[in-house]
Each structure stands twice: as structure tokens, then as C-alpha cells.
Short mmCIF file of C-alpha atoms in Angstrom, two decimals:
data_model
loop_
_atom_site.label_atom_id
_atom_site.label_comp_id
_atom_site.label_asym_id
_atom_site.label_seq_id
_atom_site.Cartn_x
_atom_site.Cartn_y
_atom_site.Cartn_z
CA UNK A 1 -32.22 161.38 224.70
CA UNK A 2 -28.60 160.39 223.91
CA UNK A 3 -28.67 156.46 223.65
CA UNK A 4 -32.24 155.61 222.17
CA UNK A 5 -31.99 155.27 218.72
CA UNK A 6 -34.60 157.32 217.03
CA UNK A 7 -37.64 155.03 215.60
CA UNK A 8 -37.24 154.93 211.69
CA UNK A 9 -40.12 156.71 209.74
CA UNK A 10 -40.67 153.36 208.17
CA UNK A 11 -40.20 149.61 208.64
CA UNK A 12 -39.35 146.52 206.47
CA UNK A 13 -42.68 144.93 205.50
CA UNK A 14 -42.75 141.91 203.47
CA UNK A 15 -42.94 142.42 199.90
CA UNK A 16 -46.45 140.41 198.75
CA UNK A 17 -46.01 138.20 195.60
CA UNK A 18 -48.32 137.22 192.76
CA UNK A 19 -48.05 134.04 190.85
CA UNK A 20 -46.20 134.33 187.65
CA UNK A 21 -42.79 135.11 187.18
CA UNK A 22 -41.37 138.15 188.49
CA UNK A 23 -40.47 141.18 185.92
CA UNK A 24 -39.10 144.88 186.99
CA UNK A 25 -40.90 147.87 186.46
CA UNK A 26 -39.24 149.55 184.89
CA UNK A 27 -38.05 147.17 181.77
CA UNK A 28 -40.84 144.46 182.00
CA UNK A 29 -38.33 141.82 181.29
CA UNK A 30 -37.46 139.35 184.17
CA UNK A 31 -35.05 140.24 187.00
CA UNK A 32 -35.13 141.17 190.95
CA UNK A 33 -38.89 141.95 191.98
CA UNK A 34 -39.10 145.29 192.28
CA UNK A 35 -41.44 147.94 194.73
CA UNK A 36 -44.49 149.63 193.67
CA UNK A 37 -41.52 152.68 194.11
CA UNK A 38 -39.20 151.41 191.46
CA UNK A 39 -36.81 149.83 194.91
CA UNK A 40 -35.08 146.01 194.04
CA UNK A 41 -36.87 144.11 196.94
CA UNK A 42 -33.73 142.01 198.91
CA UNK A 43 -33.44 138.77 199.05
CA UNK A 44 -35.40 136.48 201.21
CA UNK A 45 -38.45 138.89 199.97
CA UNK A 46 -37.95 142.27 202.29
CA UNK A 47 -37.97 145.17 201.49
CA UNK A 48 -36.98 148.07 203.21
CA UNK A 49 -37.39 151.29 201.37
CA UNK A 50 -34.64 154.03 201.98
CA UNK A 51 -35.00 157.22 204.43
CA UNK A 52 -37.45 159.45 202.65
CA UNK A 53 -39.57 157.36 200.51
CA UNK A 54 -42.59 156.74 201.70
CA UNK A 55 -45.10 153.92 200.66
CA UNK A 56 -47.32 151.64 201.71
CA UNK A 57 -47.28 149.07 200.43
CA UNK A 58 -44.55 147.16 198.12
CA UNK A 59 -45.86 145.58 195.02
CA UNK A 60 -44.56 142.55 193.28
CA UNK A 61 -44.76 143.03 189.00
CA UNK A 62 -45.65 139.97 187.03
CA UNK A 63 -45.61 138.50 184.02
CA UNK A 64 -48.98 136.86 183.79
CA UNK A 65 -50.35 138.55 180.66
CA UNK A 66 -52.40 136.63 178.01
CA UNK A 67 -50.78 136.44 174.90
CA UNK A 68 -52.68 138.73 172.23
CA UNK A 69 -55.94 137.50 170.53
CA UNK A 70 -56.60 135.55 173.58
CA UNK A 71 -59.32 136.83 174.66
CA UNK A 72 -60.88 137.34 171.19
CA UNK A 73 -59.65 133.10 170.78
CA UNK A 74 -62.34 132.37 173.23
CA UNK A 75 -65.35 134.22 172.80
CA UNK A 76 -65.15 132.81 168.92
CA UNK A 77 -64.67 129.45 170.16
CA UNK A 78 -67.98 129.96 172.46
CA UNK A 79 -69.60 131.56 169.48
CA UNK A 80 -68.68 129.06 166.71
CA UNK A 81 -69.83 126.31 169.39
CA UNK A 82 -73.24 128.10 170.67
CA UNK A 83 -76.14 126.86 168.01
CA UNK A 84 -78.17 130.59 168.62
CA UNK A 85 -76.73 133.80 169.02
CA UNK A 86 -75.98 135.01 172.82
CA UNK A 87 -75.39 137.96 174.48
CA UNK A 88 -72.21 139.59 175.90
CA UNK A 89 -73.56 137.72 179.24
CA UNK A 90 -74.24 134.77 177.99
CA UNK A 91 -70.86 135.11 176.12
CA UNK A 92 -69.00 136.15 179.52
CA UNK A 93 -70.79 132.98 181.79
CA UNK A 94 -69.27 130.73 178.86
CA UNK A 95 -65.62 132.23 178.32
CA UNK A 96 -65.84 132.46 182.24
CA UNK A 97 -61.96 133.76 183.54
CA UNK A 98 -63.53 135.93 186.02
CA UNK A 99 -63.87 138.40 183.24
CA UNK A 100 -65.67 141.71 183.21
CA UNK A 101 -68.91 142.37 182.11
CA UNK A 102 -66.82 145.11 180.35
CA UNK A 103 -64.24 143.43 178.99
CA UNK A 104 -66.73 140.53 177.36
CA UNK A 105 -68.35 143.38 175.84
CA UNK A 106 -65.56 145.45 174.82
CA UNK A 107 -64.37 142.05 173.01
CA UNK A 108 -67.77 141.30 171.25
CA UNK A 109 -68.19 145.22 169.45
CA UNK A 110 -64.42 145.15 168.53
CA UNK A 111 -64.89 141.55 166.87
CA UNK A 112 -68.06 143.41 165.26
CA UNK A 113 -66.16 145.91 163.90
CA UNK A 114 -63.22 143.91 161.99
CA UNK A 115 -65.82 142.27 160.95
CA UNK A 116 -66.09 138.66 162.42
CA UNK A 117 -69.64 139.08 163.73
CA UNK A 118 -72.67 140.17 162.63
CA UNK A 119 -75.37 141.40 165.45
CA UNK A 120 -79.12 142.27 166.33
CA UNK A 121 -81.05 144.29 169.01
CA UNK A 122 -82.46 142.38 171.63
CA UNK A 123 -83.70 144.42 174.63
CA UNK A 124 -81.18 146.78 175.66
CA UNK A 125 -78.24 144.98 174.42
CA UNK A 126 -77.57 142.88 171.37
CA UNK A 127 -77.41 139.22 169.88
CA UNK A 128 -73.51 138.33 168.31
CA UNK A 129 -73.15 135.93 166.38
CA UNK A 130 -69.98 134.87 163.72
CA UNK A 131 -70.06 135.77 160.09
CA UNK A 132 -68.24 132.62 158.60
CA UNK A 133 -68.14 129.06 160.95
CA UNK A 134 -64.60 127.89 162.41
CA UNK A 135 -63.32 126.17 159.68
CA UNK A 136 -63.79 128.85 157.52
CA UNK A 137 -61.80 130.86 159.55
CA UNK A 138 -58.99 128.96 160.25
CA UNK A 139 -58.59 128.44 155.90
CA UNK A 140 -58.85 132.34 155.41
CA UNK A 141 -56.03 132.47 158.86
CA UNK A 142 -54.08 129.87 156.67
CA UNK A 143 -54.23 131.67 153.35
CA UNK A 144 -53.62 134.76 154.35
CA UNK A 145 -50.47 133.07 156.00
CA UNK A 146 -48.53 132.25 152.66
CA UNK A 147 -46.97 134.92 150.77
CA UNK A 148 -47.65 136.23 147.73
CA UNK A 149 -44.75 135.55 144.88
CA UNK A 150 -42.34 133.00 145.12
CA UNK A 151 -42.37 131.74 148.65
CA UNK A 152 -44.89 130.08 148.25
CA UNK A 153 -43.81 127.29 146.80
CA UNK A 154 -41.64 126.70 149.91
CA UNK A 155 -44.47 127.44 152.58
CA UNK A 156 -46.54 125.16 151.34
CA UNK A 157 -43.61 122.57 151.07
CA UNK A 158 -42.79 122.82 154.61
CA UNK A 159 -46.04 122.78 155.94
CA UNK A 160 -46.86 119.47 153.82
CA UNK A 161 -43.24 117.82 155.51
CA UNK A 162 -44.79 118.67 158.42
CA UNK A 163 -47.93 117.11 158.51
CA UNK A 164 -48.54 113.45 160.23
CA UNK A 165 -49.71 111.07 157.92
CA UNK A 166 -52.84 111.01 158.34
CA UNK A 167 -53.74 114.28 158.00
CA UNK A 168 -51.15 114.45 154.30
CA UNK A 169 -53.89 111.41 153.66
CA UNK A 170 -56.41 112.94 153.98
CA UNK A 171 -55.05 116.37 152.54
CA UNK A 172 -54.63 114.30 148.69
CA UNK A 173 -57.79 112.80 148.74
CA UNK A 174 -59.28 116.17 149.71
CA UNK A 175 -56.94 117.37 146.30
CA UNK A 176 -57.96 114.77 144.00
CA UNK A 177 -62.31 115.50 145.26
CA UNK A 178 -62.03 119.39 144.46
CA UNK A 179 -60.02 118.23 141.05
CA UNK A 180 -63.18 115.59 139.99
CA UNK A 181 -65.25 118.97 140.81
#
């Protein structure tokens, strides 16, 4: 059988890519695409595994993760826009984004645990509604962002300097009204 090359136990195949920036599996940082077993993919999107590594599929890891708290914010916005308490299934339909029912249910349970939602039994599940309206929640986040002590003055001054003229005028009017109360 001399002169006939043996068939390799592997073959070159094109890497399936997903949308989004490519990251390496080992570091999670942008870089060359890697296969499921951590081998760098060759230029042109072809992955040639070395002999002895058997893998059926190549995988490119993408960085399509949501920012922390994005789902909680979407669920809260949905509940604030609603005129009545909502079940997990109703929230799932309105939030969309191909979220699984269990994902929405987990977010609602965690928001309830944090004290941001109230709930009551509705059939076999629960109905949820916000503890406070969106404006009150935003004001609370703004207050929490102010550092205690002497740094407050600098933070408030910088905040006021970044307001557009209409918002600055509205803030002055609101402060004048609160002084008169």
C-alpha cells in the first residue's frame, strides 16, 4: 500500500459563526476565533484539528451577552407601563426577545425578593406589580448615587453642569416650589 496516503481521522471544515464580536474561550477577550476545544481557527474560517483531537463541531464563542440588569430593567419597564398586575406569561409576551418563560419567572421572583415587586396568588401562579412607580425608583437611584459626606457638592455641581437648559430650568422651578411648601 505504498504511495497511497492514509485518510486522516479528521477533516477540515468551515467554522459556523454567530453574530457579534468574537472572543477567545480561554480569556473571554476579543481575539482570534477558537474551536470548542480551544484551538485557534485558521485565517479564512477553516479549522484543522491536530491528529488525536476528535471533535464533531467547531464553535466560535461570541460576546452577545446583555449588560447586567438589562432583563430586570426590561421587566420593570413592562410592569410600570401596565395598568394592572401581570403574570409571568403576560410579561414574557410583552418583553419578547425570545426569552423562556422560566427566565422571566426567575427575574420576577428575584425582583420580588429584592423588594421591588409585590405579588399575589393568581391560579397556579402569581401576579406581580411594582412597589413604586418609575419616577420614584429613578429618584431613589439618583439619591443612592450621591456619595456621603463632602463629595456630594462636587457630584451635584457636575450633574447640574451637564443638564440641558430646559431641564435646568425645570429643576430650578421644582426646587423653588419645594422651598415654598
